[in-house]
Amino acid sequence: MSVDDRAPARQGGRPRAFEEVLARIEERIAADGLTVGDRLPGERQLAEQLNVGRSSVREALRVLETLGVVSSQAGRGPDAGAVLTSRPAGALAGLLRLHLGLATLSLREVVDLRLMVEQWSAEHAARSGEGLAEMAAALAGMDAATGPGEFVAHDVAFHLAIAAASGNRLIVAIMEAVRGAVHRYAVDAVARLGGTSGLQADHRRIHAAIGAGDAPGAAAAIAAHLARVYPPGDVPGE
Amino acid sequence: MSVDDRAPARQGGRPRAFEEVLARIEERIAADGLTVGDRLPGERQLAEQLNVGRSSVREALRVLETLGVVSSQAGRGPDAGAVLTSRPAGALAGLLRLHLGLATLSLREVVDLRLMVEQWSAEHAARSGEGLAEMAAALAGMDAATGPGEFVAHDVAFHLAIAAASGNRLIVAIMEAVRGAVHRYAVDAVARLGGTSGLQADHRRIHAAIGAGDAPGAAAAIAAHLARVYPPGDVPGE
DNA sequence: GACCAAATATGGTCAGACCATACATCGCGG
DNA sequence: CCGCGATGTATGGTCTGACCATATTTGGTC
């Protein structure tokens, strides 16, 4: 019951050139106090500074891009080159997608994480009292939706508003990634349930509990909602 | 209160070559039913099959490696080349480390995630009743530890045993990554507390509650333990 | 001042070469 | 026949240099 450990990472030979580049870029970020929006030197310049080939620099930048820390744009000007960014959700989404594809993770495990994060978010949103307007807007959007796809889009906005109200950016990123991973399942579930009135009743209960500052009530409402969407034993990949 | 969105990902120009390679490799994994331990074709062979340069293939493989899905080994033989693996924890750890370095995430946000995951794990461990022997071994290791570093190593083993007992590999990976991110803080905290008797008392309460199948008790014991380690207002980066 | 053309800096990509590594194979000696 | 070392070879790792695509900057022209 642990993650499979075959092919146990790289053994400790010499570090690869791009790993050295990675470490140097991290040092530089820390030392220079770089933050989101700042630019890294160009690929050719970094290669010369670090005495490596440009391809090694590019591999390091690709890693940073995968982790949602830089974003590269060609061309010239202040926004070109490798710019520091903060998009952890993309990395998490890719991770879930690939490991689900490898059957290294089951949808059930992802759904467990979703329940955990949603309950926590709802409790904290109830205590902060923020984001109620965004949630209301999403509720209206779901009421007006004409198909499962549109409904789910507003549903995602509703749940992300709750996560954002919790005040924790990491939780928001996890929620984004999880919703991306279960998106197809969500659309199917809406179609399968034959209607959205039950879901909307759940949503309104959640919204009311958060608005009333009732943290336990919000958590319970979330649990009931997710139990409807993911009936026990009905999640593929168990 | 959301993740910063400056430099908003790549706009929708032509996809880059390595992205196409990535998509093709994913397709191939799904179509051929590849799983952990299987080998991908060599870089030169993939490049020829997909009509791209070898550097594009390498960038795609670097992304997959970053996400913990492949592991590359030079040389010859069955374990050489790009082998499918499953090491999501490394990717998560890198993500936390880099975003903490960028001050895009605060330690408080990571600690929130830790509390969430630990409580959930303890509840589920109490219901499954597994892993008690591993937890006991870690307790003994902490008793025998001679310094903060050694103590924390066994402490990590204790908490990972709880996560593993929950039966959710994604949770295990998150726990691993979170512990990696807060490792330095944990060692400092042990030194600062001036002794480990309080921590061990917490651990034994947690262990007893899990052994007794007392899920709420286990969750409460975890919460009390983490409140001791992370006193409110005392976590850097708030 | 407005506008268009050329220069330029940047990432994106490819081709080819060479190195380091580690298994596979072969051949020799016992 | 077995053991073992030398050689072969396939693999990833790295560098170089070239060229393309793109977008800004620059500067000239009206």
Coordinates of C-alpha atoms (C1' of nucleotides) in Angstrom, one line a residue:
Chain A
M1 CA 0.0 0.0 0.0
S2 CA 2.6 2.4 -0.9
V3 CA 3.7 3.9 -4.2
D4 CA 5.5 1.5 -6.4
D5 CA 9.2 1.8 -6.0
R6 CA 10.6 0.0 -9.0
A7 CA 13.2 2.0 -10.9
P8 CA 14.1 3.8 -7.7
A9 CA 15.0 7.2 -8.9
R10 CA 18.5 8.0 -10.1
Q11 CA 21.4 6.6 -8.2
G12 CA 24.0 9.0 -7.0
G13 CA 26.3 9.3 -9.9
R14 CA 27.4 12.7 -11.1
P15 CA 24.5 15.1 -11.2
R16 CA 23.4 16.0 -14.7
A17 CA 24.2 19.4 -16.1
F18 CA 20.6 20.5 -16.1
E19 CA 20.2 19.6 -12.5
E20 CA 23.2 21.9 -11.7
V21 CA 21.5 24.6 -13.7
L22 CA 18.3 24.1 -11.8
A23 CA 20.1 24.5 -8.5
R24 CA 21.8 27.6 -9.6
I25 CA 18.6 29.2 -10.8
E26 CA 17.0 28.4 -7.5
E27 CA 20.0 29.9 -5.6
R28 CA 19.7 33.0 -7.8
I29 CA 16.0 33.4 -7.1
A30 CA 16.6 33.2 -3.3
A31 CA 19.7 35.4 -3.4
D32 CA 18.3 38.1 -5.6
G33 CA 14.9 38.0 -4.0
L34 CA 13.3 37.4 -7.4
T35 CA 9.6 37.1 -7.4
V36 CA 6.7 36.7 -9.8
G37 CA 6.9 38.8 -12.8
D38 CA 10.7 39.1 -12.8
R39 CA 12.7 37.9 -15.8
L40 CA 15.5 35.3 -15.8
P41 CA 18.5 35.9 -18.1
G42 CA 18.2 34.5 -21.6
E43 CA 19.0 30.9 -22.5
R44 CA 22.2 31.8 -24.2
Q45 CA 23.3 34.1 -21.4
L46 CA 22.6 31.5 -18.7
A47 CA 24.4 28.9 -20.7
E48 CA 27.5 31.0 -20.9
Q49 CA 27.3 32.0 -17.2
L50 CA 27.0 28.5 -16.1
N51 CA 29.4 26.9 -18.6
V52 CA 26.9 24.5 -20.0
G53 CA 25.3 24.1 -23.4
R54 CA 22.0 25.8 -24.2
S55 CA 20.2 22.5 -24.3
S56 CA 21.0 21.9 -20.7
V57 CA 19.6 25.3 -19.8
R58 CA 16.5 24.5 -21.8
E59 CA 15.9 21.2 -20.0
A60 CA 16.2 23.0 -16.7
L61 CA 13.7 25.7 -17.8
R62 CA 11.4 22.9 -19.0
V63 CA 11.4 21.5 -15.5
L64 CA 10.7 24.9 -14.0
E65 CA 7.9 25.4 -16.5
T66 CA 6.4 22.0 -15.6
L67 CA 6.3 22.9 -12.0
G68 CA 4.6 26.2 -12.8
V69 CA 7.4 28.4 -11.8
V70 CA 8.4 30.0 -15.1
S71 CA 6.7 30.7 -18.4
S72 CA 8.7 31.2 -21.6
Q73 CA 7.7 33.6 -24.4
A74 CA 9.6 34.1 -27.6
G75 CA 10.1 37.5 -29.2
R76 CA 11.6 40.6 -27.7
G77 CA 10.6 43.0 -25.0
P78 CA 10.0 43.0 -21.3
D79 CA 7.6 40.1 -21.3
A80 CA 9.8 37.8 -23.4
G81 CA 12.1 35.2 -22.1
A82 CA 11.7 33.1 -19.0
V83 CA 9.4 35.0 -16.6
L84 CA 8.8 33.8 -13.1
T85 CA 5.2 32.8 -12.6
S86 CA 3.1 31.0 -10.2
R87 CA 0.8 28.3 -11.6
P88 CA 1.1 25.3 -9.4
A89 CA -2.3 24.0 -10.5
G90 CA -1.1 23.1 -13.9
A91 CA 1.7 20.9 -12.5
L92 CA -0.7 19.2 -10.1
A93 CA -3.2 18.6 -12.9
G94 CA -0.5 17.0 -15.1
L95 CA 0.6 14.9 -12.3
L96 CA -2.9 13.5 -11.6
R97 CA -3.7 13.0 -15.2
L98 CA -0.5 11.1 -16.0
H99 CA -0.6 8.9 -12.9
L100 CA -4.3 8.1 -13.4
G101 CA -3.4 7.1 -17.0
L102 CA -0.7 4.8 -15.6
A103 CA -3.2 3.3 -13.2
T104 CA -0.8 4.3 -10.5
L105 CA -3.6 6.3 -8.9
S106 CA -7.2 5.5 -8.9
L107 CA -10.0 7.9 -9.3
R108 CA -11.1 6.9 -5.8
E109 CA -7.9 8.2 -4.3
V110 CA -8.3 11.5 -6.1
V111 CA -11.9 11.7 -4.9
D112 CA -10.8 11.2 -1.4
L113 CA -8.5 14.2 -1.7
R114 CA -11.3 16.2 -3.2
L115 CA -13.6 15.5 -0.2
M116 CA -10.9 16.3 2.2
V117 CA -10.0 19.6 0.5
E118 CA -13.6 20.6 0.0
Q119 CA -14.6 20.1 3.6
W120 CA -11.7 22.0 4.8
S121 CA -12.3 24.8 2.4
A122 CA -16.0 25.0 3.3
E123 CA -15.2 25.2 7.0
H124 CA -12.7 27.9 6.5
A125 CA -14.9 29.8 4.1
A126 CA -17.7 29.7 6.8
R127 CA -15.3 31.3 9.2
S128 CA -14.0 34.0 6.8
G129 CA -17.3 34.8 5.3
E130 CA -15.7 35.8 2.1
G131 CA -16.5 34.9 -1.5
L132 CA -20.3 34.7 -1.0
A133 CA -20.9 36.9 -4.0
E134 CA -18.8 34.8 -6.3
M135 CA -20.6 31.7 -5.0
A136 CA -24.0 33.3 -5.7
A137 CA -22.9 34.2 -9.2
A138 CA -21.9 30.6 -9.8
L139 CA -25.3 29.4 -8.5
A140 CA -27.1 31.7 -10.9
G141 CA -24.9 30.5 -13.7
M142 CA -25.9 26.9 -12.9
D143 CA -29.5 27.8 -12.8
A144 CA -29.2 29.3 -16.3
A145 CA -27.1 26.5 -17.8
T146 CA -28.6 24.7 -20.7
G147 CA -26.4 21.5 -20.7
P148 CA -24.2 19.4 -18.5
G149 CA -21.0 21.0 -19.8
E150 CA -22.1 24.5 -19.0
F151 CA -23.5 23.4 -15.7
V152 CA -20.3 21.8 -14.7
A153 CA -18.3 24.9 -15.7
H154 CA -20.3 27.0 -13.2
D155 CA -20.1 24.2 -10.7
V156 CA -16.4 24.3 -10.8
A157 CA -16.5 28.1 -10.3
F158 CA -18.7 27.6 -7.3
H159 CA -16.4 25.1 -5.6
L160 CA -13.3 27.2 -6.6
A161 CA -14.9 30.2 -5.0
I162 CA -15.2 28.2 -1.7
A163 CA -11.6 27.2 -1.9
A164 CA -10.5 30.8 -2.6
A165 CA -12.5 32.0 0.4
S166 CA -10.5 29.7 2.6
G167 CA -7.5 32.0 1.9
N168 CA -5.1 29.2 1.1
R169 CA -3.6 29.3 -2.4
L170 CA -2.2 25.8 -2.2
I171 CA -5.7 24.5 -1.5
V172 CA -7.0 26.5 -4.5
A173 CA -4.4 24.9 -6.7
I174 CA -5.2 21.4 -5.5
M175 CA -8.9 22.0 -6.0
E176 CA -8.3 23.2 -9.6
A177 CA -6.2 20.2 -10.4
V178 CA -8.6 17.7 -8.9
R179 CA -11.5 19.2 -10.7
G180 CA -9.5 19.0 -13.9
A181 CA -8.9 15.3 -13.3
V182 CA -12.5 14.4 -12.5
H183 CA -14.0 16.7 -15.1
R184 CA -15.2 14.0 -17.5
Y185 CA -16.6 12.1 -14.6
A186 CA -18.5 15.2 -13.4
V187 CA -20.1 15.8 -16.7
D188 CA -21.2 12.2 -16.9
A189 CA -22.5 12.3 -13.4
V190 CA -24.7 15.3 -14.1
A191 CA -26.1 13.6 -17.1
R192 CA -26.6 10.4 -15.2
L193 CA -28.5 12.0 -12.3
G194 CA -31.1 13.1 -14.7
G195 CA -31.4 16.6 -13.3
T196 CA -29.6 19.2 -11.4
S197 CA -32.3 20.2 -8.9
G198 CA -30.8 17.9 -6.2
L199 CA -27.3 19.3 -6.9
Q200 CA -28.5 22.8 -6.7
A201 CA -30.3 22.1 -3.5
D202 CA -27.0 20.9 -2.1
H203 CA -25.2 23.9 -3.4
R204 CA -27.8 26.3 -1.7
R205 CA -27.4 24.5 1.5
I206 CA -23.7 24.8 1.3
H207 CA -23.9 28.5 0.4
A208 CA -26.4 29.2 3.3
A209 CA -24.2 27.4 5.8
I210 CA -21.1 29.4 4.7
G211 CA -23.2 32.6 4.8
A212 CA -24.4 31.8 8.3
G213 CA -20.8 31.2 9.5
D214 CA -21.8 27.6 10.3
A215 CA -18.6 25.7 9.7
P216 CA -19.7 22.2 10.8
G217 CA -22.9 22.7 8.8
A218 CA -21.0 23.6 5.8
A219 CA -18.7 20.6 6.1
A220 CA -21.7 18.3 6.5
A221 CA -23.4 19.9 3.5
I222 CA -20.3 19.3 1.4
A223 CA -20.1 15.7 2.5
A224 CA -23.7 15.1 1.6
H225 CA -23.2 16.8 -1.8
L226 CA -20.2 14.7 -2.7
A227 CA -21.9 11.5 -1.5
R228 CA -24.6 12.3 -4.1
V229 CA -22.1 12.9 -6.9
Y230 CA -19.8 9.9 -6.0
P231 CA -22.1 7.2 -4.6
P232 CA -20.0 4.7 -2.5
G233 CA -18.8 1.9 -4.7
D234 CA -19.7 3.8 -7.9
V235 CA -16.4 5.5 -8.6
P236 CA -14.4 3.8 -11.4
G237 CA -11.0 2.7 -10.6
E238 CA -11.4 1.3 -7.1
Chain B
M1 CA -6.7 35.7 -2.6
S2 CA -5.9 33.6 -5.6
V3 CA -2.8 32.4 -7.2
D4 CA -1.1 35.2 -9.1
D5 CA -2.0 35.1 -12.7
R6 CA 0.6 37.4 -14.3
A7 CA 2.3 35.9 -17.3
P8 CA -0.8 33.7 -17.9
A9 CA 0.5 30.5 -19.4
R10 CA 1.2 30.3 -23.1
Q11 CA -1.3 31.7 -25.4
G12 CA -2.7 29.5 -28.0
G13 CA -0.1 29.6 -30.8
R14 CA 1.1 26.4 -32.4
P15 CA 1.9 23.8 -29.8
R16 CA 5.6 23.2 -29.3
A17 CA 7.1 20.1 -30.6
F18 CA 7.8 18.6 -27.2
E19 CA 4.2 19.1 -26.3
E20 CA 3.2 17.0 -29.3
V21 CA 5.7 14.4 -28.2
L22 CA 4.2 14.4 -24.7
A23 CA 0.7 13.9 -26.0
R24 CA 1.8 11.0 -28.3
I25 CA 3.6 9.3 -25.4
E26 CA 0.5 9.6 -23.3
E27 CA -1.6 8.1 -26.1
R28 CA 0.8 5.3 -26.4
I29 CA 0.7 4.5 -22.7
A30 CA -3.0 4.4 -22.8
A31 CA -3.3 2.5 -26.1
D32 CA -0.7 -0.1 -25.3
G33 CA -1.7 -0.4 -21.7
L34 CA 1.8 0.3 -20.5
T35 CA 2.4 0.3 -16.8
V36 CA 5.1 0.7 -14.2
G37 CA 8.3 -1.1 -15.2
D38 CA 7.7 -1.0 -18.9
R39 CA 10.2 0.7 -21.2
L40 CA 9.6 3.5 -23.7
P41 CA 11.4 3.4 -27.0
G42 CA 14.8 5.1 -27.1
E43 CA 15.2 8.8 -27.7
R44 CA 16.5 8.4 -31.2
Q45 CA 13.8 6.0 -32.1
L46 CA 11.0 8.2 -30.7
A47 CA 12.4 11.2 -32.5
E48 CA 12.3 9.3 -35.8
Q49 CA 8.9 7.9 -35.2
L50 CA 7.4 11.3 -34.4
N51 CA 9.4 13.3 -37.0
V52 CA 11.0 15.6 -34.4
G53 CA 14.5 16.2 -33.3
R54 CA 16.0 14.4 -30.4
S55 CA 16.1 17.5 -28.3
S56 CA 12.3 17.8 -28.4
V57 CA 12.0 14.2 -27.3
R58 CA 14.4 14.9 -24.5
E59 CA 12.4 17.9 -23.3
A60 CA 9.2 15.8 -23.2
L61 CA 11.0 13.1 -21.3
R62 CA 12.3 15.7 -18.8
V63 CA 8.7 16.8 -18.2
L64 CA 7.6 13.2 -17.6
E65 CA 10.6 12.7 -15.3
T66 CA 9.7 15.9 -13.4
L67 CA 6.2 14.6 -12.8
G68 CA 7.5 11.3 -11.6
V69 CA 6.3 9.2 -14.4
V70 CA 9.5 8.0 -16.1
S71 CA 13.1 7.5 -14.9
S72 CA 15.9 7.5 -17.4
Q73 CA 19.0 5.4 -17.1
A74 CA 21.9 5.4 -19.5
G75 CA 23.7 2.3 -20.6
R76 CA 22.3 -0.9 -22.0
G77 CA 20.0 -3.6 -20.8
P78 CA 16.5 -4.0 -19.6
D79 CA 16.6 -1.3 -17.0
A80 CA 18.2 1.3 -19.3
G81 CA 16.3 3.9 -21.2
A82 CA 13.1 5.7 -20.2
V83 CA 11.3 3.3 -17.8
L84 CA 7.8 4.1 -16.5
T85 CA 7.8 4.7 -12.8
S86 CA 5.5 6.1 -10.2
R87 CA 7.1 8.7 -7.9
P88 CA 4.6 11.5 -7.6
A89 CA 6.1 12.6 -4.3
G90 CA 9.2 14.0 -5.9
A91 CA 7.2 16.2 -8.2
L92 CA 5.1 17.5 -5.3
A93 CA 8.1 18.2 -3.2
G94 CA 9.8 20.2 -5.9
L95 CA 6.6 22.1 -6.4
L96 CA 6.4 23.1 -2.8
R97 CA 10.0 23.9 -2.5
L98 CA 10.1 26.2 -5.5
H99 CA 6.9 28.0 -4.7
L100 CA 8.0 28.5 -1.2
G101 CA 11.2 29.9 -2.5
L102 CA 9.3 32.3 -4.7
A103 CA 7.1 33.3 -1.7
T104 CA 4.2 32.3 -3.8
L105 CA 3.2 29.9 -1.1
S106 CA 3.7 30.5 2.6
L107 CA 4.7 27.8 5.1
R108 CA 1.3 28.4 6.8
E109 CA -0.5 27.2 3.7
V110 CA 1.6 24.1 3.5
V111 CA 1.0 23.4 7.2
D112 CA -2.7 23.8 6.7
L113 CA -2.4 21.0 4.1
R114 CA -0.4 18.9 6.4
L115 CA -3.0 19.2 9.2
M116 CA -5.8 18.3 6.7
V117 CA -4.0 15.3 5.4
E118 CA -2.8 14.0 8.8
Q119 CA -6.2 14.2 10.3
W120 CA -7.8 12.4 7.4
S121 CA -5.1 9.8 7.4
A122 CA -5.4 9.1 11.1
E123 CA -9.2 8.7 10.9
H124 CA -8.8 6.2 8.1
A125 CA -6.0 4.4 9.8
A126 CA -8.1 4.0 12.8
R127 CA -10.8 2.4 10.7
S128 CA -8.4 0.1 8.8
G129 CA -6.4 -0.8 11.8
E130 CA -3.3 -1.4 9.6
G131 CA 0.2 -0.2 10.0
L132 CA 0.3 -0.4 13.8
A133 CA 3.5 -2.4 13.8
E134 CA 5.3 0.2 11.6
M135 CA 4.1 3.0 13.9
A136 CA 5.3 1.1 17.0
A137 CA 8.7 0.7 15.3
A138 CA 8.9 4.4 14.6
L139 CA 8.0 5.1 18.2
A140 CA 10.8 2.9 19.4
G141 CA 13.2 4.7 17.0
M142 CA 12.2 8.1 18.4
D143 CA 12.8 6.8 21.9
A144 CA 16.3 5.7 20.9
A145 CA 17.2 8.8 18.9
T146 CA 20.1 10.8 20.1
G147 CA 19.6 14.0 18.3
P148 CA 16.9 16.1 16.6
G149 CA 17.8 15.0 13.1
E150 CA 17.5 11.3 14.0
F151 CA 14.3 12.0 16.0
V152 CA 12.7 13.7 13.1
A153 CA 13.6 10.9 10.7
H154 CA 11.7 8.4 12.8
D155 CA 9.0 11.0 13.3
V156 CA 8.5 11.2 9.5
A157 CA 8.4 7.4 9.4
F158 CA 5.7 7.4 12.1
H159 CA 3.5 9.9 10.2
L160 CA 4.1 8.2 6.9
A161 CA 3.0 4.9 8.4
I162 CA -0.3 6.5 9.3
A163 CA -0.7 7.9 5.8
A164 CA 0.1 4.5 4.3
A165 CA -2.4 2.8 6.6
S166 CA -5.1 5.0 5.1
G167 CA -4.7 3.1 1.9
N168 CA -4.4 6.2 -0.3
R169 CA -1.2 6.5 -2.3
L170 CA -1.9 10.1 -3.3
I171 CA -2.2 11.0 0.3
V172 CA 1.1 9.2 1.0
A173 CA 2.8 11.2 -1.7
I174 CA 1.4 14.5 -0.4
M175 CA 2.5 13.6 3.1
E176 CA 6.0 12.8 1.8
A177 CA 6.2 16.1 0.0
V178 CA 4.9 18.2 2.8
R179 CA 7.3 16.6 5.3
G180 CA 10.1 17.3 2.9
A181 CA 9.1 21.0 2.7
V182 CA 8.8 21.5 6.4
H183 CA 11.8 19.3 7.3
R184 CA 14.1 22.1 8.4
Y185 CA 11.3 23.7 10.5
A186 CA 10.6 20.3 12.1
V187 CA 14.2 19.9 13.2
D188 CA 14.3 23.4 14.6
A189 CA 11.0 22.8 16.4
V190 CA 12.3 19.7 18.1
A191 CA 15.3 21.6 19.3
R192 CA 13.2 24.6 20.4
L193 CA 10.8 22.5 22.4
G194 CA 13.7 21.5 24.6
G195 CA 12.7 17.9 24.8
T196 CA 10.7 15.2 23.0
S197 CA 8.7 13.8 25.9
G198 CA 5.7 15.9 25.0
L199 CA 5.9 14.9 21.4
Q200 CA 6.2 11.3 22.3
A201 CA 3.2 11.5 24.6
D202 CA 1.3 12.9 21.6
H203 CA 2.5 10.1 19.4
R204 CA 1.5 7.4 21.9
R205 CA -2.0 9.0 22.2
I206 CA -2.3 8.9 18.4
H207 CA -1.1 5.3 18.2
A208 CA -3.4 4.2 21.0
A209 CA -6.4 5.9 19.3
I210 CA -5.7 4.3 16.0
G211 CA -5.2 0.9 17.7
A212 CA -8.5 1.3 19.5
G213 CA -10.3 2.1 16.2
D214 CA -11.2 5.5 17.6
A215 CA -11.3 7.7 14.5
P216 CA -12.5 10.9 16.2
G217 CA -10.0 10.4 19.0
A218 CA -7.2 9.9 16.5
A219 CA -8.1 13.1 14.6
A220 CA -8.2 15.0 17.9
A221 CA -4.9 13.6 19.0
I222 CA -3.3 14.6 15.6
A223 CA -4.7 18.1 15.9
A224 CA -3.3 18.5 19.4
H225 CA 0.0 17.2 18.3
L226 CA 0.3 19.6 15.4
A227 CA -0.9 22.5 17.5
R228 CA 2.1 21.8 19.7
V229 CA 4.6 21.7 16.8
Y230 CA 3.1 24.7 15.0
P231 CA 1.9 27.1 17.7
P232 CA -0.6 29.5 16.2
G233 CA 1.1 32.6 15.0
D234 CA 4.5 31.0 15.2
V235 CA 4.8 29.6 11.7
P236 CA 7.2 31.7 9.5
G237 CA 5.8 33.1 6.3
E238 CA 2.3 34.0 7.4
Chain C
dG1 C1' 3.6 63.1 -35.5
dA2 C1' 2.1 58.8 -37.8
dC3 C1' 3.4 55.1 -40.2
dC4 C1' 6.0 51.5 -42.3
dA5 C1' 10.4 48.8 -43.0
dA6 C1' 14.6 46.9 -41.3
dA7 C1' 17.4 45.3 -37.5
dT8 C1' 17.6 42.5 -33.5
dA9 C1' 16.9 39.7 -29.5
dT10 C1' 14.4 36.0 -27.9
dG11 C1' 12.7 31.2 -27.6
dG12 C1' 11.9 26.8 -30.7
dT13 C1' 13.9 23.3 -33.4
dC14 C1' 17.0 20.4 -35.7
dA15 C1' 21.2 17.9 -37.1
dG16 C1' 25.4 16.0 -36.0
dA17 C1' 29.0 14.9 -33.3
dC18 C1' 31.2 13.2 -29.2
dC19 C1' 31.4 11.4 -24.3
dA20 C1' 30.1 8.2 -20.4
dT21 C1' 28.0 4.2 -19.0
dA22 C1' 26.6 -0.4 -18.7
dC23 C1' 25.2 -4.5 -20.6
dA24 C1' 26.1 -8.1 -24.4
dT25 C1' 29.0 -10.8 -26.8
dC26 C1' 32.9 -13.1 -28.1
dG27 C1' 37.2 -15.4 -27.5
dC28 C1' 40.8 -17.1 -24.9
dG29 C1' 42.7 -19.8 -21.1
dG30 C1' 42.0 -23.0 -17.8
Chain D
dC1 C1' 32.9 -27.2 -20.2
dC2 C1' 33.5 -23.1 -17.3
dG3 C1' 35.3 -18.6 -16.0
dC4 C1' 36.7 -14.3 -17.1
dG5 C1' 38.5 -10.5 -19.4
dA6 C1' 38.5 -7.7 -23.8
dT7 C1' 35.7 -5.8 -27.1
dG8 C1' 31.4 -4.3 -29.2
dT9 C1' 27.3 -1.7 -29.0
dA10 C1' 23.1 0.6 -27.6
dT11 C1' 21.7 4.0 -24.5
dG12 C1' 21.3 8.5 -22.3
dG13 C1' 24.0 13.1 -21.6
dT14 C1' 26.0 17.1 -23.6
dC15 C1' 27.8 20.5 -26.6
dT16 C1' 28.0 23.2 -30.9
dG17 C1' 26.2 25.5 -34.6
dA18 C1' 22.9 26.6 -37.5
dC19 C1' 18.4 28.1 -38.9
dC20 C1' 13.4 29.4 -38.1
dA21 C1' 9.4 32.1 -36.0
dT22 C1' 8.0 35.8 -33.4
dA23 C1' 7.7 40.2 -31.4
dT24 C1' 9.8 44.3 -30.0
dT25 C1' 12.8 48.0 -31.1
dT26 C1' 14.7 51.2 -34.0
dG27 C1' 15.0 54.4 -37.4
dG28 C1' 13.7 56.3 -41.7
dT29 C1' 10.1 58.3 -44.5
dC30 C1' 6.2 60.8 -45.5

